[in-house]
Amino acid sequence: MNWKLRLKMEKLKEQETNFVPEKSFGSVPVNVALVFPNAYELGMTNLGFQAIYREINSRRDSLCHRAFLFKGFPPYTIEALKPLSGYDIVGFSVSFEMDYLNLLKILDDAGIPLFACERDNPIVIAGGPAITFNPEPLSPFVDFFVIGEGEEVIHEILDTFRENTGRSKEYILEKMAQIDGVYVPSFYEVKYGNKGDVEEFKAVPPAPLKIKRRWVKDLDAFSTETAVITPNTEFKDMFLIELSRGCGRNCRFCMAGYCYRVPRARKMERILERAKFAARLGKKVGLVGAAVSDYPKIDELVKELVRNDIKFSVSSLRADSLSESLIEGLSSSGHKTLTVAPEAGSQRLRNVINKGITEEHVLDAVKLAGIYGIKNIKLYYIIGLPTETDEDIEEMIEFLIKVKEKMAEGKNKDGILTVSVNPFIPKPFTPFQWLGMENLTSLEGKIKKLQNHLKPKGIRMLYESPRISQVQAALSRGDRDTATLLYRVYRSGGNLTALKRFEVEGKNVEYYAHREFPLDAVLPWDHIDIGLSKEYFIREYQKAIEGKTTRRCTEEICRVCRICTK
């Protein structure tokens, strides 16, 4: 092992406070290397990654160590400084499509064959948000995927592995395929049509035809919070606690809103208990959820946090559910910037995407922030949304100038207005999954127009390159042939932006990112069952095109997607 890497990893471990206790074993444990395919600093901010680490180590028969991407060095685990090839299971937590190439690099640098069909051990698994909505681009490289939330199913996987230790890999995979939420790609055959689109998807028994997404019904049964504190992350002074999971707002562009349904909230008493624990450590509490301001008891929780002198921050807010007590609490905790997401440039377009907020909501939020001393405002927008026109962009510019003027008139007149702009990426399992991404020339023109109008007004603008977004779109909408593109790019020594130089069977980045599907097409991810019917998505797509909205989910009556009744 390279001595520079050893020193770096030993220093990282020494600076950690690990809340997962060490233990002794009566027999040889199942050894798992849990890998985040990006930098340590990013991986240790990921609550899902830390939750699975905690769950595996909660068992008396299993041991989990963490590994990350350290550029220029082969991968070793933080806890044991041990190569990945020495573990029984290597599990990847994959949140972003842009990390796919890193997964290949980590396997290769560890001396583990890239293709699942060429290795007997270790068994390689993968889960996480990017995997749940479309695992196909990684299917030749991974032995099996976890579809959905992992806190419960990881125990079933470990039980199955232990019960069948010593058996052949094929036999173990047959057993894994019978677990709800486990997808073993080698037991499925894909047939393509003349134009390269998926024509048929067949399952080989005992694998099921559809893989059911796993979701945790009782969040309070699991501790989804910081398991390891480290000063080497962006949130070094913060203890993260999951407040809620899932979202019932029905925003039509948002994959997470559908893949993490049903909306669930943790008990306030439990959250407050863990917040007090964090405060005793001298840490600020980071409340994590799809929309923290939607938490049913948010005002009551904030009042208790303030009463106990517990500083807190939030991961996300909605302009239409902000309350005065929440803003006051954030201000008392030292918040300097209020972040909300109008998403679309006009009210017409917000109706198309079913965002559910108005300009008045945003302006009220800006005013309220100023009253309580939060001077800076950050707004998130998406460009290239379905049906978007030049008029929508112009309306967006007019509104942003209005926001800046309102700030100048109010108590946040010295504040900075920042606008973050990202190209729309059509995601699987959303009502827009049939549509292609807007062409790059058009998107680049819109970005230039925004810059030309906003910069003279003193509005700061951040944006993601449409070319990077195009790669993300291609990977998120890919099929098994996309894996060949990934492999060729990796072997060529290029990065993901080099994908555009390659094609397979006439399919390239442009094909995957911009293609449109007929509503009756077989989609590359149709074998995944997230609990929502394709008919539901078609209805939402048609309502979007007509500019009709859908009400938010409520606990009292389930009449929208009806997933709660299944």
Coordinates of C-alpha atoms in Angstrom, one line a residue:
M1 CA 0.0 0.0 0.0
N2 CA 1.3 3.4 -1.0
W3 CA 2.6 5.2 2.2
K4 CA 1.1 8.5 1.2
L5 CA -2.3 6.9 0.9
R6 CA -1.8 5.1 4.2
L7 CA -1.0 8.4 6.0
K8 CA -3.9 10.2 4.4
M9 CA -6.4 7.5 5.3
E10 CA -5.0 7.1 8.8
K11 CA -5.4 10.8 9.4
L12 CA -9.0 10.8 8.1
K13 CA -9.9 8.0 10.5
E14 CA -8.1 9.7 13.5
Q15 CA -10.2 12.8 12.9
E16 CA -13.5 10.9 12.8
T17 CA -16.0 10.4 15.7
N18 CA -17.6 7.1 14.9
F19 CA -20.9 6.3 16.6
V20 CA -21.0 2.7 15.3
P21 CA -19.5 0.6 18.1
E22 CA -16.8 -1.9 17.5
K23 CA -17.7 -5.5 18.3
S24 CA -16.4 -9.0 18.7
F25 CA -17.6 -12.0 16.7
G26 CA -18.3 -15.6 17.7
S27 CA -17.8 -16.8 14.1
V28 CA -16.3 -15.4 10.9
P29 CA -18.4 -12.4 9.9
V30 CA -19.7 -11.5 6.4
N31 CA -17.2 -8.8 5.4
V32 CA -18.7 -6.0 3.4
A33 CA -16.8 -3.1 1.7
L34 CA -19.3 -0.2 1.3
V35 CA -18.1 2.1 -1.4
F36 CA -19.1 5.6 -2.3
P37 CA -17.7 6.1 -5.9
N38 CA -16.5 9.6 -5.4
A39 CA -14.4 11.7 -2.9
Y40 CA -14.5 11.0 0.8
E41 CA -15.6 14.6 1.4
L42 CA -18.8 13.9 -0.7
G43 CA -19.5 10.4 0.5
M44 CA -19.5 11.4 4.2
T45 CA -22.3 13.9 3.6
N46 CA -24.5 11.2 2.2
L47 CA -27.1 10.0 4.8
G48 CA -28.1 6.9 2.8
F49 CA -24.5 5.7 2.7
Q50 CA -24.2 6.2 6.4
A51 CA -27.5 4.5 7.1
I52 CA -26.5 1.3 5.4
Y53 CA -23.1 1.4 7.1
R54 CA -24.9 1.6 10.4
E55 CA -27.3 -1.2 9.5
I56 CA -24.7 -3.7 8.5
N57 CA -22.6 -3.1 11.6
S58 CA -25.7 -3.4 13.8
R59 CA -25.6 -7.2 13.1
R60 CA -23.6 -9.7 15.2
D61 CA -22.6 -11.6 12.0
S62 CA -21.5 -8.9 9.7
L63 CA -18.8 -6.3 9.4
C64 CA -18.8 -3.2 7.2
H65 CA -15.9 -1.0 6.2
R66 CA -16.0 2.2 4.0
A67 CA -14.1 3.0 0.8
F68 CA -14.0 6.0 -1.4
L69 CA -12.3 7.3 -4.6
F70 CA -8.9 8.6 -3.9
K71 CA -7.6 9.8 -7.2
G72 CA -4.2 8.4 -8.2
F73 CA -4.4 5.6 -5.6
P74 CA -6.0 2.1 -5.6
P75 CA -9.0 1.7 -3.3
Y76 CA -8.6 0.5 0.3
T77 CA -11.1 0.6 3.2
I78 CA -10.8 3.4 5.8
E79 CA -11.2 1.1 8.8
A80 CA -8.8 -1.7 7.9
L81 CA -6.6 -0.3 5.1
K82 CA -7.6 -3.5 3.3
P83 CA -8.0 -4.0 -0.5
L84 CA -11.6 -4.4 -1.8
S85 CA -10.7 -7.8 -3.3
G86 CA -10.4 -9.2 0.3
Y87 CA -14.1 -8.7 1.1
D88 CA -17.1 -11.1 0.6
I89 CA -19.3 -8.3 -0.8
V90 CA -18.4 -5.0 -2.4
G91 CA -21.4 -2.7 -2.3
F92 CA -21.6 0.6 -4.1
S93 CA -23.9 3.5 -3.0
V94 CA -24.6 5.4 -6.3
S95 CA -26.4 8.7 -6.1
F96 CA -25.3 10.4 -9.4
E97 CA -25.0 9.2 -13.0
M98 CA -21.7 11.1 -13.3
D99 CA -20.2 8.6 -10.8
Y100 CA -20.7 5.6 -13.1
L101 CA -17.2 5.8 -14.6
N102 CA -15.8 6.0 -11.1
L103 CA -17.4 2.7 -10.2
L104 CA -15.6 1.0 -13.1
K105 CA -12.3 2.7 -12.1
I106 CA -12.6 1.5 -8.5
L107 CA -13.3 -2.1 -9.5
D108 CA -10.4 -2.0 -12.0
D109 CA -7.9 -0.4 -9.6
A110 CA -8.9 -3.0 -7.0
G111 CA -8.0 -5.8 -9.4
I112 CA -11.6 -7.0 -9.6
P113 CA -12.8 -8.0 -13.1
L114 CA -15.2 -5.4 -14.4
F115 CA -17.7 -7.7 -15.9
A116 CA -19.9 -9.7 -13.5
C117 CA -19.7 -12.8 -15.8
E118 CA -15.9 -12.9 -15.4
R119 CA -15.7 -13.0 -11.6
D120 CA -16.6 -15.4 -8.9
N121 CA -15.9 -13.2 -6.0
P122 CA -16.3 -10.8 -4.4
I123 CA -20.0 -10.3 -5.1
V124 CA -20.6 -6.8 -6.4
I125 CA -23.9 -5.0 -5.6
A126 CA -25.1 -1.5 -6.1
G127 CA -28.0 0.6 -4.8
G128 CA -29.0 4.3 -4.3
P129 CA -31.2 6.8 -6.1
A130 CA -29.5 6.6 -9.6
I131 CA -29.8 2.8 -9.4
T132 CA -33.5 2.7 -8.4
F133 CA -34.9 4.5 -11.4
N134 CA -32.6 2.9 -14.0
P135 CA -29.9 0.3 -13.3
E136 CA -29.4 -0.8 -16.9
P137 CA -26.3 1.2 -17.8
L138 CA -24.4 -0.6 -15.1
S139 CA -26.0 -4.0 -15.6
P140 CA -23.0 -6.0 -17.0
F141 CA -20.7 -4.8 -14.2
V142 CA -22.9 -5.5 -11.1
D143 CA -24.0 -8.9 -9.8
F144 CA -27.2 -7.5 -8.4
F145 CA -28.9 -4.2 -7.6
V146 CA -31.0 -3.0 -4.7
I147 CA -34.1 -1.2 -6.0
G148 CA -35.5 1.3 -3.5
E149 CA -34.6 1.9 0.1
G150 CA -32.1 -0.3 1.7
E151 CA -32.5 -0.3 5.5
E152 CA -34.7 -3.5 5.6
V153 CA -33.6 -5.4 2.5
I154 CA -29.9 -5.3 3.4
H155 CA -30.6 -7.6 6.3
E156 CA -32.4 -10.1 4.0
I157 CA -29.4 -9.9 1.6
L158 CA -26.9 -10.7 4.4
D159 CA -29.1 -13.5 5.8
T160 CA -29.3 -15.1 2.3
F161 CA -25.5 -14.7 1.8
R162 CA -24.7 -16.2 5.1
E163 CA -27.1 -19.1 4.7
N164 CA -25.5 -20.0 1.3
T165 CA -21.8 -19.4 2.1
G166 CA -19.7 -21.9 0.2
R167 CA -22.3 -22.3 -2.6
S168 CA -21.6 -21.3 -6.1
K169 CA -22.1 -17.7 -7.1
E170 CA -24.9 -18.7 -9.5
Y171 CA -26.8 -20.5 -6.7
I172 CA -26.4 -17.4 -4.4
L173 CA -27.7 -15.1 -7.1
E174 CA -30.7 -17.4 -7.7
K175 CA -31.5 -17.0 -4.0
M176 CA -31.0 -13.2 -4.1
A177 CA -33.3 -12.9 -7.1
Q178 CA -36.2 -14.1 -5.0
I179 CA -35.9 -11.2 -2.5
D180 CA -38.3 -8.4 -3.2
G181 CA -36.2 -5.4 -4.3
V182 CA -33.2 -7.3 -5.6
Y183 CA -32.5 -7.2 -9.4
V184 CA -30.1 -9.8 -10.8
P185 CA -29.5 -8.6 -14.4
S186 CA -28.0 -11.9 -15.6
F187 CA -31.4 -13.5 -15.2
Y188 CA -33.0 -11.1 -17.7
E189 CA -32.8 -10.9 -21.5
V190 CA -33.3 -7.8 -23.5
K191 CA -34.4 -7.9 -27.2
Y192 CA -34.0 -4.8 -29.3
G193 CA -36.0 -3.6 -32.3
N194 CA -34.6 -2.4 -35.7
K195 CA -34.3 1.2 -34.4
G196 CA -32.3 0.2 -31.3
D197 CA -35.2 0.6 -28.9
V198 CA -36.0 -2.1 -26.3
E199 CA -38.6 -4.4 -27.8
E200 CA -39.0 -7.0 -25.2
F201 CA -37.7 -7.8 -21.7
K202 CA -37.7 -11.5 -20.5
A203 CA -37.1 -12.9 -17.1
V204 CA -35.4 -16.3 -16.6
P205 CA -36.9 -18.2 -13.7
P206 CA -36.7 -18.0 -10.7
A207 CA -36.3 -14.3 -11.3
P208 CA -39.6 -12.3 -11.2
L209 CA -40.8 -10.5 -14.3
K210 CA -41.0 -7.2 -12.3
I211 CA -38.7 -6.1 -9.5
K212 CA -40.6 -4.4 -6.8
R213 CA -39.1 -1.3 -5.2
R214 CA -38.5 -1.6 -1.5
W215 CA -39.6 1.2 0.8
V216 CA -39.5 1.5 4.6
K217 CA -43.0 2.0 6.1
D218 CA -41.8 2.9 9.6
L219 CA -39.0 5.4 9.4
D220 CA -38.7 5.5 13.2
A221 CA -37.6 1.8 13.2
F222 CA -34.2 3.0 11.7
S223 CA -31.7 5.7 12.6
T224 CA -31.1 7.7 9.5
E225 CA -28.7 10.2 10.9
T226 CA -25.0 10.9 11.0
A227 CA -23.1 7.8 11.9
V228 CA -19.6 9.2 11.6
I229 CA -18.7 12.9 12.3
T230 CA -15.7 14.2 10.4
P231 CA -14.2 17.7 9.9
N232 CA -13.4 16.8 6.3
T233 CA -16.8 17.6 4.7
E234 CA -18.8 20.6 3.8
F235 CA -21.1 19.9 6.8
K236 CA -18.2 19.5 9.3
D237 CA -20.1 21.4 12.0
M238 CA -23.4 19.7 11.5
F239 CA -25.2 16.5 12.7
L240 CA -27.6 15.4 10.0
I241 CA -31.0 14.0 11.0
E242 CA -33.6 12.7 8.4
L243 CA -36.9 14.5 9.2
S244 CA -39.0 12.9 6.5
R245 CA -38.8 10.9 3.3
G246 CA -40.7 11.1 0.1
C247 CA -42.8 13.9 -1.2
G248 CA -46.5 14.1 -2.1
R249 CA -46.3 17.4 -4.1
N250 CA -46.5 15.6 -7.5
C251 CA -43.9 17.8 -9.2
R252 CA -43.8 16.2 -12.6
F253 CA -40.1 16.7 -13.3
C254 CA -38.9 15.2 -10.0
M255 CA -37.8 11.6 -10.0
A256 CA -37.4 11.6 -6.2
G257 CA -41.0 12.6 -5.7
Y258 CA -42.1 9.4 -7.3
C259 CA -39.4 6.9 -6.4
Y260 CA -39.6 7.8 -2.7
R261 CA -43.3 7.8 -2.4
V262 CA -45.2 7.2 0.1
P263 CA -44.4 10.5 1.9
R264 CA -43.5 9.6 5.5
A265 CA -42.5 11.7 8.6
R266 CA -40.6 10.8 11.7
K267 CA -42.0 11.4 15.1
M268 CA -41.2 14.8 16.4
E269 CA -40.2 13.4 19.9
R270 CA -37.5 11.2 18.3
I271 CA -36.1 14.1 16.2
L272 CA -36.0 16.4 19.2
E273 CA -34.2 13.7 21.2
R274 CA -31.5 13.2 18.6
A275 CA -31.2 17.0 18.2
K276 CA -30.4 17.3 21.9
F277 CA -27.8 14.6 21.5
A278 CA -26.2 16.6 18.6
A279 CA -26.3 19.8 20.7
R280 CA -24.4 18.0 23.5
L281 CA -21.7 17.3 20.9
G282 CA -21.5 21.0 20.1
K283 CA -23.0 20.4 16.6
K284 CA -25.6 22.3 14.7
V285 CA -28.5 20.1 13.6
G286 CA -29.1 19.6 9.9
L287 CA -32.8 18.7 9.2
V288 CA -33.0 16.6 6.0
G289 CA -36.1 15.9 3.9
A290 CA -37.6 16.5 0.5
A291 CA -39.2 19.6 1.7
V292 CA -38.5 20.4 5.4
S293 CA -41.1 23.2 5.5
D294 CA -43.8 20.5 4.6
Y295 CA -43.0 18.5 7.8
P296 CA -46.4 18.3 9.6
K297 CA -45.1 19.6 12.9
I298 CA -42.4 21.9 11.7
D299 CA -43.5 25.0 13.6
E300 CA -43.8 23.0 16.9
L301 CA -40.4 21.4 16.3
V302 CA -38.7 24.7 15.5
K303 CA -40.1 26.3 18.7
E304 CA -38.7 23.4 20.7
L305 CA -35.3 23.7 19.1
V306 CA -35.2 27.4 19.8
R307 CA -36.4 26.9 23.4
N308 CA -33.6 24.4 23.9
D309 CA -31.1 26.8 22.2
I310 CA -30.3 24.2 19.5
K311 CA -29.0 25.7 16.3
F312 CA -30.3 24.1 13.1
S313 CA -30.3 24.2 9.3
V314 CA -32.5 22.7 6.6
S315 CA -31.9 20.9 3.4
S316 CA -34.8 22.3 1.4
L317 CA -37.7 24.7 1.7
R318 CA -40.9 25.4 -0.3
A319 CA -42.0 29.0 -0.7
D320 CA -45.6 28.2 -0.2
S321 CA -45.2 26.4 3.2
L322 CA -42.8 28.8 4.9
S323 CA -43.9 30.1 8.2
E324 CA -42.8 33.0 10.3
S325 CA -41.6 30.8 13.1
L326 CA -39.5 28.7 10.8
I327 CA -37.8 31.8 9.3
E328 CA -37.3 33.3 12.7
G329 CA -35.8 30.0 13.9
L330 CA -33.4 29.9 10.9
S331 CA -32.4 33.4 11.6
S332 CA -31.6 32.8 15.2
S333 CA -29.5 29.8 14.1
G334 CA -27.3 32.1 12.0
H335 CA -28.8 31.5 8.5
K336 CA -27.6 34.1 6.0
T337 CA -29.3 32.8 2.8
L338 CA -32.8 31.7 2.1
T339 CA -33.0 29.1 -0.7
V340 CA -36.3 28.3 -2.6
A341 CA -37.0 26.8 -6.0
P342 CA -39.6 28.5 -8.3
E343 CA -38.2 26.0 -10.9
A344 CA -40.1 27.5 -13.9
G345 CA -40.0 30.9 -15.5
S346 CA -43.7 31.6 -15.6
Q347 CA -46.9 30.6 -13.8
R348 CA -48.1 28.8 -16.9
L349 CA -45.0 26.7 -16.9
R350 CA -45.2 26.1 -13.1
N351 CA -48.7 24.7 -13.8
V352 CA -47.3 22.4 -16.5
I353 CA -44.7 20.9 -14.1
N354 CA -47.2 21.1 -11.2
K355 CA -44.9 23.0 -8.9
G356 CA -47.7 24.5 -6.9
I357 CA -46.1 27.9 -6.0
T358 CA -46.7 31.4 -7.3
E359 CA -44.6 34.6 -7.7
E360 CA -46.5 35.9 -4.6
H361 CA -45.2 33.0 -2.5
V362 CA -41.6 33.8 -3.5
L363 CA -42.0 37.5 -2.9
D364 CA -43.5 36.9 0.5
A365 CA -40.7 34.6 1.4
V366 CA -38.1 37.2 0.4
K367 CA -39.9 39.8 2.5
L368 CA -40.1 37.5 5.5
A369 CA -36.4 36.7 5.2
G370 CA -35.5 40.4 5.2
I371 CA -37.6 41.0 8.3
Y372 CA -35.6 38.4 10.2
G373 CA -32.2 39.5 8.9
I374 CA -31.7 36.8 6.3
K375 CA -30.4 39.1 3.5
N376 CA -29.3 36.7 0.8
I377 CA -31.7 34.9 -1.5
K378 CA -30.9 31.9 -3.8
L379 CA -33.5 30.8 -6.4
Y380 CA -33.3 27.5 -8.3
Y381 CA -34.6 27.3 -11.9
I382 CA -34.8 24.7 -14.6
I383 CA -34.7 25.7 -18.3
G384 CA -35.7 23.6 -21.3
L385 CA -38.9 22.3 -19.5
P386 CA -41.6 20.8 -21.7
T387 CA -43.6 23.4 -23.6
E388 CA -41.2 26.2 -22.5
T389 CA -41.1 29.2 -24.9
D390 CA -39.1 32.5 -25.2
E391 CA -42.0 34.2 -23.4
D392 CA -41.4 32.0 -20.3
I393 CA -37.8 33.0 -20.2
E394 CA -38.7 36.7 -20.6
E395 CA -41.2 36.4 -17.8
M396 CA -38.5 34.7 -15.7
I397 CA -36.1 37.7 -16.3
E398 CA -38.8 40.2 -15.4
F399 CA -39.6 38.4 -12.2
L400 CA -36.0 38.1 -11.1
I401 CA -35.5 41.8 -11.6
K402 CA -38.7 42.4 -9.5
V403 CA -37.2 40.2 -6.8
K404 CA -34.0 42.3 -6.8
E405 CA -36.0 45.5 -6.6
K406 CA -38.1 44.1 -3.7
M407 CA -34.8 43.3 -1.9
A408 CA -33.6 46.8 -2.5
E409 CA -36.8 48.2 -1.0
G410 CA -36.7 45.9 2.0
K411 CA -34.5 44.9 4.9
N412 CA -32.4 42.6 2.7
K413 CA -31.3 45.5 0.4
D414 CA -27.7 44.7 1.0
G415 CA -28.2 41.1 0.2
I416 CA -27.1 39.1 -2.8
L417 CA -29.6 37.5 -5.2
T418 CA -28.2 34.3 -6.7
V419 CA -30.0 32.3 -9.4
S420 CA -29.0 28.7 -10.1
V421 CA -30.0 27.5 -13.6
N422 CA -30.0 23.9 -14.7
P423 CA -31.1 22.3 -18.0
F424 CA -34.1 20.0 -17.7
I425 CA -33.2 16.3 -17.7
P426 CA -36.2 14.0 -18.4
K427 CA -36.0 11.2 -15.8
P428 CA -37.4 7.7 -15.7
F429 CA -40.6 7.2 -13.6
T430 CA -41.8 10.8 -14.1
P431 CA -44.6 12.0 -16.4
F432 CA -42.0 13.5 -18.7
Q433 CA -40.0 10.2 -19.1
W434 CA -41.2 9.9 -22.8
L435 CA -39.8 13.3 -23.8
G436 CA -36.2 14.1 -24.9
M437 CA -33.9 16.8 -23.6
E438 CA -33.9 20.1 -25.4
N439 CA -31.1 20.6 -28.0
L440 CA -27.9 22.1 -26.7
T441 CA -27.9 25.2 -29.1
S442 CA -31.3 26.3 -27.7
L443 CA -30.3 25.8 -24.1
E444 CA -27.0 27.6 -24.5
G445 CA -28.9 30.5 -26.2
K446 CA -31.3 30.7 -23.2
I447 CA -28.4 30.8 -20.7
K448 CA -26.7 33.6 -22.7
K449 CA -29.9 35.6 -22.7
L450 CA -30.3 35.2 -19.0
Q451 CA -26.7 36.3 -18.4
N452 CA -27.1 39.3 -20.6
H453 CA -30.2 40.5 -18.8
L454 CA -29.4 39.6 -15.2
K455 CA -25.7 40.6 -14.8
P456 CA -26.3 44.3 -15.4
K457 CA -29.0 44.2 -12.7
G458 CA -26.5 42.8 -10.1
I459 CA -28.0 39.3 -10.1
R460 CA -25.5 36.6 -9.7
M461 CA -26.1 33.6 -12.0
L462 CA -24.8 30.0 -11.7
Y463 CA -25.5 27.3 -14.3
E464 CA -24.7 23.8 -15.2
S465 CA -23.3 23.2 -18.7
P466 CA -25.9 21.8 -21.1
R467 CA -23.2 19.4 -22.3
I468 CA -22.8 17.9 -18.9
S469 CA -26.6 17.7 -18.5
Q470 CA -26.7 15.9 -21.9
V471 CA -24.4 13.2 -20.5
Q472 CA -26.5 12.9 -17.4
A473 CA -29.7 12.6 -19.5
A474 CA -28.1 9.9 -21.7
L475 CA -27.1 7.8 -18.7
S476 CA -30.3 8.3 -16.8
R477 CA -32.3 7.2 -19.9
G478 CA -29.9 4.5 -21.1
D479 CA -30.3 0.8 -21.7
R480 CA -27.8 -2.1 -21.6
D481 CA -26.0 -0.9 -24.7
T482 CA -25.1 2.2 -22.7
A483 CA -22.8 0.1 -20.7
T484 CA -20.8 -0.6 -23.8
L485 CA -20.3 3.1 -24.2
L486 CA -19.2 3.5 -20.6
Y487 CA -16.7 0.6 -21.0
R488 CA -15.2 2.1 -24.2
V489 CA -14.8 5.5 -22.6
Y490 CA -13.2 4.0 -19.5
R491 CA -10.7 1.9 -21.6
S492 CA -9.9 4.9 -23.7
G493 CA -8.8 6.8 -20.6
G494 CA -11.4 9.5 -21.1
N495 CA -14.0 11.1 -18.9
L496 CA -17.8 11.1 -19.3
T497 CA -17.7 14.1 -21.6
A498 CA -15.9 11.9 -24.1
L499 CA -19.0 9.7 -24.4
K500 CA -20.0 11.8 -27.5
R501 CA -17.1 10.2 -29.4
F502 CA -18.5 6.7 -29.1
E503 CA -21.6 4.8 -30.3
V504 CA -22.9 1.3 -30.2
E505 CA -25.4 -0.1 -32.7
G506 CA -25.8 3.4 -34.0
K507 CA -26.7 4.7 -30.6
N508 CA -24.7 7.6 -29.0
V509 CA -25.2 10.3 -26.3
E510 CA -27.4 12.4 -28.6
Y511 CA -29.6 9.3 -29.2
Y512 CA -30.1 8.5 -25.5
A513 CA -30.5 12.1 -24.3
H514 CA -32.8 13.5 -27.0
R515 CA -34.9 10.6 -28.2
E516 CA -38.6 10.6 -27.6
F517 CA -40.7 7.5 -26.8
P518 CA -44.2 6.8 -28.0
L519 CA -46.5 6.4 -25.0
D520 CA -47.0 2.7 -25.8
A521 CA -43.2 2.0 -26.0
V522 CA -41.3 -0.6 -24.0
L523 CA -39.1 1.6 -21.8
P524 CA -35.6 0.4 -20.8
W525 CA -36.7 0.6 -17.1
D526 CA -40.2 -1.0 -17.5
H527 CA -39.1 -4.1 -15.6
I528 CA -38.8 -2.0 -12.4
D529 CA -42.0 -1.7 -10.4
I530 CA -41.9 1.4 -8.2
G531 CA -45.6 1.0 -7.2
L532 CA -47.1 3.5 -9.7
S533 CA -48.7 2.4 -12.9
K534 CA -47.7 3.6 -16.4
E535 CA -51.3 4.7 -16.8
Y536 CA -50.9 7.0 -13.9
F537 CA -47.8 8.6 -15.5
I538 CA -49.6 8.9 -18.9
R539 CA -52.5 10.7 -17.2
E540 CA -50.1 13.1 -15.5
Y541 CA -48.3 13.7 -18.8
Q542 CA -51.5 14.5 -20.6
K543 CA -52.6 16.9 -17.8
A544 CA -49.2 18.6 -18.1
I545 CA -49.5 19.2 -21.8
E546 CA -53.0 20.7 -21.1
G547 CA -51.6 22.9 -18.3
K548 CA -53.8 21.2 -15.7
T549 CA -52.6 20.7 -12.1
T550 CA -52.8 17.8 -9.6
R551 CA -53.4 18.4 -6.0
R552 CA -50.8 17.3 -3.4
C553 CA -51.0 14.0 -1.5
T554 CA -52.6 14.1 1.9
E555 CA -52.9 11.5 4.6
E556 CA -56.6 11.8 4.9
I557 CA -57.7 10.7 1.4
C558 CA -55.6 8.9 -1.3
R559 CA -57.1 9.7 -4.7
V560 CA -54.1 10.8 -6.7
C561 CA -51.7 7.9 -7.5
R562 CA -53.4 5.5 -5.0
I563 CA -50.0 4.0 -4.1
C564 CA -51.0 4.2 -0.4
T565 CA -53.9 1.8 -1.0
K566 CA -51.7 -1.0 -2.4

